Tab-separated table of C-alpha atoms in Angstrom:
chain	number	residue	atom	x	y	z
A	1	MET	CA	90.617	65.538	81.886
A	2	ARG	CA	88.320	64.355	84.630
A	3	SER	CA	89.278	65.877	88.002
A	4	TYR	CA	88.446	64.523	91.438
A	5	GLN	CA	89.552	67.642	93.334
A	6	ALA	CA	86.864	68.555	95.856
A	7	THR	CA	87.260	72.281	95.153
A	8	HIS	CA	85.533	71.607	91.830
A	9	ASP	CA	82.375	70.461	93.618
A	10	LEU	CA	79.179	72.456	93.058
A	11	THR	CA	75.811	72.410	94.838
A	12	ALA	CA	72.609	73.765	93.295
A	13	VAL	CA	69.154	73.988	94.885
A	14	SER	CA	65.612	75.113	94.193
A	15	ALA	CA	65.882	77.988	96.672
A	16	ASN	CA	63.104	80.164	95.291
A	17	LEU	CA	60.438	77.545	94.642
A	18	ARG	CA	59.571	74.581	96.824
A	19	GLU	CA	58.511	71.260	95.366
A	20	THR	CA	54.810	71.056	94.548
A	21	ALA	CA	54.586	67.576	96.101
A	22	ILE	CA	56.932	65.093	97.676
A	23	ASN	CA	59.277	63.405	95.185
A	24	THR	CA	58.321	65.895	92.474
A	25	GLU	CA	61.532	67.590	91.378
A	26	GLN	CA	61.596	71.383	91.156
A	27	THR	CA	63.744	73.519	88.846
A	28	LEU	CA	67.189	74.339	90.228
A	29	ASP	CA	67.589	78.111	90.451
A	30	THR	CA	70.639	78.866	92.617
A	31	THR	CA	74.137	77.445	93.000
A	32	MET	CA	75.116	77.717	96.670
A	33	LEU	CA	78.600	78.331	98.081
A	34	CYS	CA	78.628	75.421	100.523
A	35	ALA	CA	81.606	74.303	102.559
A	36	LEU	CA	84.140	71.877	101.165
A	37	GLY	CA	82.962	68.435	102.167
A	38	ASP	CA	79.221	69.175	102.122
A	39	ILE	CA	78.236	66.080	100.162
A	40	ILE	CA	74.702	64.731	100.327
A	41	GLN	CA	74.917	61.007	100.952
A	42	LEU	CA	72.637	58.198	99.889
A	43	ASP	CA	71.801	56.048	102.893
A	44	ARG	CA	71.227	52.679	101.282
A	45	ARG	CA	69.186	50.396	103.490
A	46	ARG	CA	70.266	46.774	103.275
A	47	GLU	CA	69.290	43.721	105.284
A	48	SER	CA	70.855	40.263	105.141
A	49	ASN	CA	69.175	36.911	105.709
A	50	SER	CA	71.355	36.210	108.758
A	51	ASN	CA	68.286	35.274	110.833
A	52	GLU	CA	66.960	32.779	108.306
A	53	ALA	CA	67.796	29.092	107.930
A	54	THR	CA	69.816	29.230	104.721
A	55	GLY	CA	71.739	25.994	105.093
A	56	TYR	CA	74.916	27.994	105.630
A	57	GLU	CA	76.623	29.359	108.708
A	58	GLU	CA	76.752	32.870	107.270
A	59	PRO	CA	74.220	34.950	105.321
A	60	ASP	CA	74.164	34.504	101.567
A	61	THR	CA	71.672	37.168	100.453
A	62	LEU	CA	71.201	40.931	100.826
A	63	TYR	CA	67.755	42.520	100.526
A	64	ASP	CA	67.379	46.048	99.167
A	65	LEU	CA	65.053	48.072	101.409
A	66	GLY	CA	65.371	51.293	99.439
A	67	THR	CA	67.322	54.481	99.964
A	68	LEU	CA	67.205	57.634	102.079
A	69	ALA	CA	69.397	60.725	101.809
A	70	SER	CA	71.169	62.869	104.380
A	71	GLY	CA	73.725	65.622	104.524
A	72	THR	CA	74.761	68.975	105.907
A	73	PHE	CA	74.995	72.430	104.373
A	74	ASN	CA	77.625	74.528	106.155
A	75	PHE	CA	77.804	78.207	105.308
A	76	GLU	CA	80.977	79.285	107.112
A	77	LYS	CA	80.706	82.840	105.763
A	78	ALA	CA	76.960	83.185	105.842
A	79	GLN	CA	75.314	85.544	103.395
A	80	PRO	CA	71.715	86.750	103.802
A	81	GLN	CA	70.622	84.343	101.043
A	82	HIS	CA	72.016	81.377	102.990
A	83	ILE	CA	70.098	82.378	106.102
A	84	ALA	CA	66.899	82.969	104.133
A	85	PHE	CA	67.197	79.663	102.274
A	86	LEU	CA	67.807	77.454	105.315
A	87	CYS	CA	65.304	79.259	107.520
A	88	ALA	CA	62.577	79.257	104.862
A	89	TYR	CA	62.818	75.491	104.441
A	90	ALA	CA	63.322	74.748	108.144
A	91	LEU	CA	60.633	77.046	109.558
A	92	GLY	CA	58.256	76.626	106.647
A	93	ALA	CA	56.285	79.895	106.240
A	94	THR	CA	57.633	82.850	104.228
A	95	THR	CA	56.100	86.144	103.160
A	96	THR	CA	57.948	88.658	101.011
A	97	GLY	CA	57.569	92.395	100.566
A	98	ALA	CA	59.461	95.176	98.821
A	99	ALA	CA	62.506	96.740	100.496
A	100	GLY	CA	63.833	99.416	98.163
A	101	THR	CA	64.981	97.721	94.980
A	102	GLY	CA	65.200	94.466	96.932
A	103	TYR	CA	62.958	92.416	99.157
A	104	GLN	CA	62.385	91.603	102.799
A	105	HIS	CA	61.564	87.984	103.546
A	106	THR	CA	59.727	87.351	106.813
A	107	ILE	CA	60.071	83.742	107.897
A	108	THR	CA	58.136	82.106	110.732
A	109	PRO	CA	57.361	78.550	111.878
A	110	ILE	CA	54.587	76.999	109.828
A	111	ALA	CA	51.266	76.305	111.543
A	112	GLY	CA	50.528	72.591	111.263
A	113	ASP	CA	51.694	70.609	108.236
A	114	LEU	CA	52.276	71.781	104.676
A	115	ASP	CA	50.310	68.877	103.169
A	116	GLU	CA	49.490	65.240	103.882
A	117	ASP	CA	53.024	64.072	103.173
A	118	ARG	CA	55.146	67.024	104.349
A	119	SER	CA	55.280	69.094	107.498
A	120	VAL	CA	57.644	71.647	105.954
A	121	PRO	CA	58.557	72.485	102.356
A	122	SER	CA	61.015	70.284	100.491
A	123	PHE	CA	63.534	71.397	97.881
A	124	THR	CA	65.422	69.753	95.057
A	125	ALA	CA	69.216	69.675	95.223
A	126	ALA	CA	71.925	68.615	92.796
A	127	GLN	CA	75.648	68.210	93.248
A	128	ARG	CA	78.585	68.045	90.887
A	129	LEU	CA	81.388	66.029	92.418
A	130	GLY	CA	84.773	66.867	90.973
A	131	ASN	CA	84.907	67.868	87.340
A	132	ASN	CA	83.192	65.784	86.124
A	133	VAL	CA	83.108	62.565	88.161
A	134	LEU	CA	79.386	62.635	88.931
A	135	ARG	CA	76.328	64.864	88.870
A	136	ARG	CA	73.459	63.702	91.046
A	137	ARG	CA	70.023	65.223	91.627
A	138	PHE	CA	68.091	64.614	94.839
A	139	ALA	CA	64.341	65.054	95.146
A	140	SER	CA	62.642	66.130	98.380
A	141	ILE	CA	65.389	67.347	100.673
A	142	PHE	CA	64.182	68.713	104.017
A	143	VAL	CA	65.971	70.942	106.529
A	144	ASP	CA	65.591	68.889	109.685
A	145	SER	CA	67.509	71.263	111.946
A	146	LEU	CA	69.705	74.333	111.767
A	147	THR	CA	72.248	76.121	113.923
A	148	ALA	CA	73.219	79.782	113.587
A	149	THR	CA	76.431	80.825	115.340
A	150	PHE	CA	77.498	84.368	116.164
A	151	ALA	CA	80.981	84.359	117.742
A	152	LYS	CA	83.219	87.361	118.334
A	153	ASP	CA	85.786	88.186	115.650
A	154	SER	CA	84.173	85.757	113.239
A	155	TRP	CA	81.778	85.393	110.365
A	156	VAL	CA	78.168	84.564	111.012
A	157	LYS	CA	77.814	80.823	110.434
A	158	ILE	CA	74.697	78.821	109.697
A	159	THR	CA	74.437	75.071	109.289
A	160	GLY	CA	71.504	72.996	108.112
A	161	ASN	CA	71.153	69.276	108.745
A	162	LEU	CA	69.329	67.662	105.863
A	163	LYS	CA	67.148	64.603	105.395
A	164	GLY	CA	65.858	63.379	102.051
A	165	SER	CA	63.454	60.859	100.598
A	166	GLY	CA	66.254	59.057	98.780
A	167	LYS	CA	64.912	59.634	95.273
A	168	TYR	CA	67.844	60.507	93.019
A	169	THR	CA	68.990	60.717	89.411
A	170	ASN	CA	72.579	60.351	88.181
A	171	ASN	CA	74.115	61.798	85.035
A	172	VAL	CA	76.256	58.657	84.776
A	173	THR	CA	74.619	55.698	83.082
A	174	THR	CA	75.495	52.146	82.088
A	175	GLU	CA	74.676	50.538	78.780
A	176	ASP	CA	75.054	46.923	77.677
A	177	ILE	CA	76.210	46.412	74.096
A	178	THR	CA	76.384	43.082	72.290
A	179	ALA	CA	79.400	42.867	69.993
A	180	GLU	CA	81.975	40.325	68.955
A	181	PHE	CA	84.727	39.501	71.427
A	182	ASP	CA	87.289	40.740	68.891
A	183	ALA	CA	85.455	44.012	68.162
A	184	THR	CA	87.532	47.171	67.743
A	185	THR	CA	84.631	49.618	68.097
A	186	LEU	CA	81.433	49.808	70.125
A	187	THR	CA	78.421	51.902	69.105
A	188	LEU	CA	76.071	53.179	71.797
A	189	ALA	CA	72.365	52.546	71.296
A	190	ALA	CA	71.254	56.176	71.028
A	191	ASN	CA	73.320	58.551	73.168
A	192	ALA	CA	76.232	60.803	72.466
A	193	VAL	CA	78.933	61.180	75.127
A	194	GLN	CA	79.229	64.505	76.949
A	195	GLY	CA	82.086	66.709	75.768
A	196	SER	CA	82.858	69.183	73.010
A	197	ASP	CA	86.366	67.827	72.397
A	198	ALA	CA	87.897	64.386	72.053
A	199	ALA	CA	89.783	64.465	75.362
A	200	THR	CA	86.679	65.389	77.360
A	201	ARG	CA	84.581	62.718	75.689
A	202	LEU	CA	87.255	60.125	76.388
A	203	ALA	CA	87.383	61.166	80.056
A	204	ASN	CA	83.591	60.914	80.292
A	205	VAL	CA	83.695	57.218	79.520
A	206	GLN	CA	84.574	55.896	82.941
A	207	ARG	CA	84.785	52.152	82.333
A	208	ILE	CA	84.228	49.466	79.725
A	209	ARG	CA	84.252	45.811	80.655
A	210	ALA	CA	83.361	42.667	78.758
A	211	LEU	CA	81.623	39.586	80.083
A	212	VAL	CA	83.951	36.835	78.897
A	213	PRO	CA	82.011	34.146	77.008
A	214	ASN	CA	81.810	30.738	78.693
A	215	SER	CA	83.980	31.502	81.750
A	216	GLY	CA	81.633	34.308	82.843
A	217	GLU	CA	84.041	36.775	84.464
A	218	TYR	CA	84.283	40.469	83.614
A	219	GLN	CA	87.410	41.718	81.886
A	220	ASP	CA	88.305	45.412	81.716
A	221	VAL	CA	88.578	46.724	78.166
A	222	ALA	CA	90.964	49.490	77.111
A	223	TYR	CA	89.495	52.333	75.050
A	224	SER	CA	91.256	55.133	73.199
A	225	ALA	CA	88.760	57.407	71.429
A	226	VAL	CA	85.114	58.493	71.549
A	227	SER	CA	83.482	60.082	68.523
A	228	GLY	CA	81.323	63.190	68.667
A	229	ALA	CA	78.552	61.441	66.755
A	230	THR	CA	75.080	60.540	67.987
A	231	PRO	CA	75.162	57.716	68.853
A	232	ALA	CA	78.814	57.753	69.883
A	233	ILE	CA	81.322	55.253	68.522
A	234	ILE	CA	83.993	54.145	70.998
A	235	THR	CA	87.322	52.778	69.795
A	236	ILE	CA	88.500	49.869	71.949
A	237	THR	CA	91.303	47.349	72.176
A	238	PRO	CA	89.670	43.957	71.609
A	239	PRO	CA	89.559	41.830	74.745
A	240	ALA	CA	90.224	38.740	72.605
A	241	THR	CA	93.813	38.033	71.574
A	242	ALA	CA	94.812	36.672	68.184
A	243	VAL	CA	97.182	33.701	68.221
A	244	ALA	CA	99.106	31.909	65.515
A	245	ILE	CA	97.304	28.909	64.054
A	246	ALA	CA	99.017	25.779	65.313
A	247	GLY	CA	97.474	23.472	62.729
A	248	LEU	CA	94.707	22.884	60.179
A	249	SER	CA	93.771	19.391	59.043
A	250	LYS	CA	92.623	18.065	55.691
A	251	ALA	CA	89.160	16.770	56.566
A	252	ALA	CA	85.492	17.057	55.650
A	253	ALA	CA	85.214	19.346	58.663
A	254	CYS	CA	88.611	20.975	59.051
A	255	VAL	CA	90.147	20.453	62.482
A	256	VAL	CA	91.843	23.502	64.013
A	257	THR	CA	94.590	23.038	66.575
A	258	TRP	CA	94.629	25.779	69.251
A	259	THR	CA	96.112	24.980	72.636
A	260	ALA	CA	93.752	25.701	75.577
A	261	HIS	CA	91.330	27.600	73.348
A	262	GLY	CA	88.527	27.749	75.969
A	263	LEU	CA	85.721	27.578	73.385
A	264	ILE	CA	82.569	25.465	73.335
A	265	SER	CA	80.420	24.243	70.476
A	266	GLY	CA	78.533	27.128	68.897
A	267	ASP	CA	81.197	29.730	69.667
A	268	LYS	CA	82.776	31.638	66.829
A	269	ALA	CA	86.375	32.112	65.738
A	270	THR	CA	87.795	34.258	62.953
A	271	ILE	CA	90.778	33.163	60.872
A	272	ALA	CA	92.878	35.738	59.010
A	273	GLY	CA	96.210	36.099	57.252
A	274	ILE	CA	96.410	32.713	55.511
A	275	THR	CA	98.247	33.051	52.185
A	276	GLN	CA	98.396	29.468	50.870
A	277	ALA	CA	96.161	29.487	47.810
A	278	GLU	CA	94.034	26.447	48.623
A	279	TRP	CA	93.555	27.551	52.228
A	280	LEU	CA	92.468	31.145	51.506
A	281	ALA	CA	88.802	30.162	51.938
A	282	LEU	CA	89.429	29.742	55.652
A	283	ASN	CA	90.027	33.497	56.073
A	284	ALA	CA	86.574	34.106	57.541
A	285	GLU	CA	84.468	33.720	60.673
A	286	HIS	CA	83.464	30.171	61.598
A	287	THR	CA	81.108	28.513	64.059
A	288	ILE	CA	83.063	25.825	65.856
A	289	THR	CA	82.289	22.313	67.085
A	290	LEU	CA	84.266	21.277	70.123
A	291	ILE	CA	86.571	18.283	69.866
A	292	GLY	CA	88.843	18.779	72.872
A	293	ASP	CA	90.650	21.336	75.001
A	294	ASP	CA	93.158	21.991	72.228
A	295	SER	CA	91.103	21.439	69.070
A	296	PHE	CA	87.762	21.987	67.374
A	297	SER	CA	86.325	21.650	63.889
A	298	ILE	CA	84.939	24.261	61.506
A	299	PRO	CA	82.422	23.624	58.688
A	300	VAL	CA	84.923	23.858	55.819
A	301	ASP	CA	85.739	20.779	53.720
A	302	THR	CA	89.501	20.664	53.216
A	303	SER	CA	89.696	16.943	52.461
A	304	GLY	CA	90.410	17.519	48.758
A	305	TYR	CA	93.191	20.056	49.229
A	306	VAL	CA	96.462	18.983	47.599
A	307	LEU	CA	98.880	20.644	49.985
A	308	VAL	CA	98.823	20.425	53.755
A	309	TYR	CA	98.643	23.637	55.785
A	310	ASP	CA	102.169	24.782	56.671
A	311	ALA	CA	101.885	26.391	60.113
A	312	GLY	CA	105.578	27.144	60.163
A	313	THR	CA	105.663	29.493	57.177
A	314	ASP	CA	102.063	30.694	56.775
A	315	PRO	CA	101.287	33.728	59.015
A	316	GLY	CA	97.676	32.716	59.707
A	317	THR	CA	96.066	33.788	62.992
A	318	ILE	CA	92.877	32.909	64.829
A	319	ILE	CA	90.878	34.931	67.353
A	320	GLU	CA	87.664	34.309	69.244
A	321	SER	CA	84.776	36.324	67.765
A	322	THR	CA	81.863	34.981	69.789
A	323	ASP	CA	79.295	37.630	70.705
A	324	ALA	CA	80.001	39.135	74.126
A	325	THR	CA	78.240	41.651	76.341
A	326	TYR	CA	80.142	44.898	76.883
A	327	GLU	CA	79.125	47.104	79.796
A	328	VAL	CA	79.889	50.801	79.188
A	329	LEU	CA	79.820	53.288	82.087
A	330	TYR	CA	79.666	56.838	80.709
A	331	ILE	CA	78.203	60.333	80.930
A	332	PRO	CA	75.689	61.039	78.145
A	333	THR	CA	75.242	64.511	76.696
A	334	GLU	CA	74.064	66.667	79.578
A	335	SER	CA	70.717	68.415	79.471
A	336	GLY	CA	68.048	69.874	81.749
A	337	TRP	CA	68.992	69.793	85.423
A	338	MET	CA	72.589	68.829	84.621
A	339	THR	CA	73.327	72.436	83.641
A	340	PHE	CA	73.761	74.244	86.954
A	341	PRO	CA	72.400	77.771	87.522
A	342	SER	CA	74.570	80.760	88.354
A	343	ARG	CA	75.846	81.475	91.835
A	344	ILE	CA	74.522	84.582	93.589
A	345	ASN	CA	77.093	86.663	95.446
A	346	GLU	CA	76.125	88.725	98.479
A	347	THR	CA	78.110	90.336	101.249
A	348	PRO	CA	79.092	87.814	103.956
A	349	LEU	CA	77.961	88.877	107.414
A	350	ARG	CA	80.456	89.623	110.208
A	351	VAL	CA	79.657	89.376	113.907
A	352	SER	CA	81.384	92.733	114.368
A	353	GLU	CA	78.377	94.212	112.518
A	354	MET	CA	75.914	92.503	114.866
A	355	THR	CA	73.589	94.039	117.437
A	356	LEU	CA	72.357	91.769	120.237
A	357	THR	CA	69.606	93.149	122.447
A	358	VAL	CA	68.450	91.236	125.510
A	359	GLY	CA	65.477	92.002	127.737
A	360	GLY	CA	63.288	94.071	125.441
A	361	LYS	CA	59.876	93.471	123.903
A	362	TRP	CA	58.671	92.832	120.362
A	363	ASN	CA	55.477	94.708	119.476
A	364	GLY	CA	55.007	93.184	116.027
A	365	THR	CA	56.930	95.953	114.266
A	366	THR	CA	59.825	97.054	116.464
A	367	PHE	CA	61.903	95.591	119.254
A	368	LEU	CA	61.473	97.976	122.180
A	369	GLY	CA	63.847	98.528	125.080
A	370	GLY	CA	66.321	95.981	126.324
A	371	ARG	CA	70.067	96.167	126.742
A	372	ASP	CA	72.675	95.792	124.004
A	373	LEU	CA	75.414	93.263	124.754
A	374	GLN	CA	78.676	94.286	123.157
A	375	ALA	CA	82.199	93.802	124.517
A	376	GLU	CA	81.161	91.210	127.088
A	377	LEU	CA	79.604	88.944	124.439
A	378	LYS	CA	81.630	85.904	123.399
A	379	SER	CA	79.064	84.060	121.316
A	380	ILE	CA	75.417	83.257	120.890
A	381	ASN	CA	74.065	80.145	119.174
A	382	TRP	CA	70.534	79.450	118.000
A	383	THR	CA	69.418	75.889	117.299
A	384	PHE	CA	66.128	74.960	115.644
A	385	ASN	CA	65.018	71.340	115.378
A	386	ASN	CA	62.043	69.897	113.498
A	387	SER	CA	62.603	66.307	114.714
A	388	LEU	CA	61.618	65.229	111.213
A	389	LYS	CA	60.923	61.606	110.333
A	390	VAL	CA	61.318	60.598	106.682
A	391	GLU	CA	59.346	57.407	106.191
A	392	PHE	CA	58.425	54.643	103.797
A	393	VAL	CA	54.645	54.281	104.012
A	394	PRO	CA	52.276	51.483	102.915
A	395	GLY	CA	51.117	51.600	99.325
A	396	ALA	CA	53.611	54.235	98.164
A	397	GLY	CA	55.875	51.801	96.307
A	398	GLY	CA	59.213	52.843	94.921
A	399	THR	CA	62.695	52.511	96.348
A	400	TYR	CA	62.560	55.768	98.304
A	401	ALA	CA	60.536	57.312	101.118
A	402	SER	CA	57.326	59.226	100.484
A	403	ARG	CA	56.634	61.091	103.727
A	404	GLY	CA	58.450	63.705	105.800
A	405	ILE	CA	56.589	64.574	109.001
A	406	ARG	CA	57.682	66.723	111.939
A	407	GLU	CA	57.361	65.161	115.376
A	408	GLY	CA	57.659	68.449	117.246
A	409	ARG	CA	59.676	71.660	116.974
A	410	SER	CA	62.154	72.754	119.614
A	411	GLN	CA	64.525	75.702	119.869
A	412	LYS	CA	67.302	76.806	122.179
A	413	LEU	CA	69.730	79.682	122.528
A	414	LYS	CA	73.131	79.487	124.166
A	415	LEU	CA	74.615	82.796	125.310
A	416	ASN	CA	78.275	82.894	126.332
A	417	ARG	CA	79.505	86.136	127.877
A	418	GLU	CA	81.734	87.612	130.527
A	419	PHE	CA	80.165	87.486	133.977
A	420	ARG	CA	80.112	91.214	134.746
A	421	GLU	CA	76.821	91.476	136.627
A	422	TYR	CA	73.948	89.423	138.043
A	423	ILE	CA	71.326	90.165	135.381
A	424	MET	CA	70.958	86.674	133.863
A	425	GLN	CA	71.113	85.078	137.293
A	426	GLN	CA	68.293	87.362	138.440
A	427	HIS	CA	66.141	86.264	135.512
A	428	MET	CA	66.625	82.702	136.736
A	429	ASP	CA	65.798	83.688	140.295
A	430	ASP	CA	62.597	85.344	139.104
A	431	ASN	CA	61.790	82.568	136.608
A	432	ASP	CA	60.570	85.241	134.213
A	433	THR	CA	60.841	85.636	130.453
A	434	LEU	CA	62.507	88.200	128.224
A	435	GLY	CA	62.769	89.117	124.574
A	436	LEU	CA	65.931	88.741	122.513
A	437	TYR	CA	66.842	90.432	119.239
A	438	ILE	CA	69.750	89.907	116.831
A	439	LEU	CA	70.517	92.156	113.858
A	440	VAL	CA	73.441	91.541	111.500
A	441	GLU	CA	74.052	94.018	108.689
A	442	GLY	CA	76.154	93.939	105.543
A	443	ALA	CA	76.660	96.274	102.606
A	444	ILE	CA	74.063	98.750	101.344
A	445	TYR	CA	72.268	97.603	98.199
A	446	ASP	CA	69.837	100.554	97.934
A	447	SER	CA	70.260	103.275	100.567
A	448	PRO	CA	69.193	102.988	103.312
A	449	HIS	CA	68.495	99.290	102.717
A	450	LYS	CA	71.275	96.857	103.553
A	451	TYR	CA	71.879	93.167	103.118
A	452	GLN	CA	70.876	92.005	106.574
A	453	ALA	CA	69.301	89.364	108.775
A	454	GLU	CA	67.185	89.855	111.895
A	455	PHE	CA	66.337	87.177	114.444
A	456	ILE	CA	63.504	88.043	116.826
A	457	PHE	CA	62.666	85.888	119.830
A	458	PRO	CA	59.607	87.405	121.562
A	459	LYS	CA	59.697	85.085	124.563
A	460	VAL	CA	62.771	83.415	126.056
A	461	GLY	CA	63.358	81.808	129.445
A	462	VAL	CA	66.669	81.135	131.197
A	463	LEU	CA	67.213	77.440	131.910
A	464	ALA	CA	70.702	77.672	133.387
A	465	ALA	CA	73.594	80.112	133.546
A	466	PRO	CA	76.578	78.476	135.243
A	467	VAL	CA	79.471	80.742	136.152
A	468	SER	CA	82.976	79.579	135.301
A	469	VAL	CA	86.503	80.872	134.754
A	470	ASP	CA	87.767	81.573	131.246
A	471	GLY	CA	91.470	82.289	131.486
A	472	LYS	CA	91.581	84.597	134.468
A	473	ARG	CA	88.166	86.167	134.021
A	474	LEU	CA	84.707	85.106	135.089
A	475	ALA	CA	82.395	83.782	132.404
A	476	GLU	CA	78.731	82.870	132.180
A	477	ALA	CA	77.108	80.342	129.830
A	478	GLY	CA	73.391	80.896	129.557
A	479	ASP	CA	71.113	78.132	128.279
A	480	LEU	CA	67.968	79.843	127.052
A	481	GLN	CA	64.719	78.121	126.140
A	482	VAL	CA	62.848	79.650	123.213
A	483	LEU	CA	59.166	79.765	124.129
A	484	GLU	CA	56.092	80.293	121.976
A	485	ASP	CA	54.433	83.649	122.523
A	486	SER	CA	50.650	83.595	122.194
A	487	THR	CA	50.693	86.621	119.872
A	488	TYR	CA	53.974	86.578	117.960
A	489	GLY	CA	55.041	82.949	118.051
A	490	SER	CA	58.480	81.626	118.937
A	491	VAL	CA	60.809	83.158	116.343
A	492	ILE	CA	60.686	85.605	113.447
A	493	VAL	CA	63.516	85.787	110.913
A	494	LYS	CA	63.663	88.774	108.574
A	495	VAL	CA	66.150	88.839	105.703
A	496	LYS	CA	66.798	91.619	103.204
A	497	ASN	CA	68.457	91.019	99.851
A	498	LEU	CA	67.747	91.224	96.121
A	499	GLN	CA	66.125	87.796	95.712
A	500	ILE	CA	62.425	87.778	94.957
A	501	THR	CA	61.341	84.843	97.124
A	502	TYR	CA	62.266	81.686	99.042
A	503	ALA	CA	60.401	78.369	99.317
A	504	ALA	CA	57.363	79.885	97.608
């Protein structure tokens, strides 16, 4: 049974390997534990002809300008892998070395652009919505910005805002089948339907509708079974309805009486169930010639029949059997990217296991000096923004963008704490800079190595630190500007876990 419960959603990404070029899908390697509601959206660009002289008061046409993608990944209980993944794709440069039986990933802002079309690496993502309403793969997703939040008595949280080129692939497909309007089965052209049992296959056909001959409207078609064959055979209830024959004439071209039949010359009708001996030859399919709204002729000569057709006692029926187009919406047998990789489980990081050091100095290996903020700390947030523009460029073609370029990085820190002393205010008075260091540790994976994440800011300036009242105690909210140090850059993120690489 198909389920549309959001808890069944899954998100998979190419965490380890970046795409080799824009709009070139990479292999999915990790299923991520994203927050409920983290659904990547297609931003379909449409434009009407409202500013053109159409002869009407209102627009009558929509133009398709292609598609972009956007979304958010929220890791409410951040694991080291989540931090490494988002930071590697947001910052852009990653080196990895051994750390016991695991690895340490050192992530820094990329110098310049990755290539002509990308400032930072792009990854491939896929999502399963419900079970199994839709699976969709997205090429070239970028991390435009991220926010890491460390609040007291909470989990470390990290959020990435995503932008994508808009190139996508669905596991749901539509297929047009030509069959008679009174058909009881439809055979797909080549595909089987996903599912190892009859109920699953039936659920994976999402809609069948028929284009009604002549009148031109779509009519939903009921279906009851889907075979496991390749191609699949679908059992349907015919959209055409058989009616009792009202009358058959004795004529060189037999005239059929059928009230409001709706047929035109060249359509087909099938007669069945006639038992009168002379009239048995009419039990067949016939091409009709229109006479009127309630009658038409068929190419059968009944002029020499002895007995007239007795519509009152003969159980003959007639049904339209003109060829119609059936549109089938279904999930074919899944393969390749549609099979999601396993989820990796690591220890979530708690702020209670965090060390925040302010005022020290990074020497390239160790953070020296400074003062640890503990009980007075309420929260610290780090925001990183690429200001990325995903663009359609001349000559690229396609219905999706083909360029993702950074306009300029920016970073900020926001430090909320109890106002116990004048230290931050003095930094503002002096207009000086300081270093800032965050370490969050989890479980040991190979003693003494732990699952952990370090955030090193070699050079930070205080923009503002207004004093306020929180409850009945004084509080201070420091807005800190992350600056670029001439030797060590603006930020260094170091993550330890058991994964071999990120965005390589």
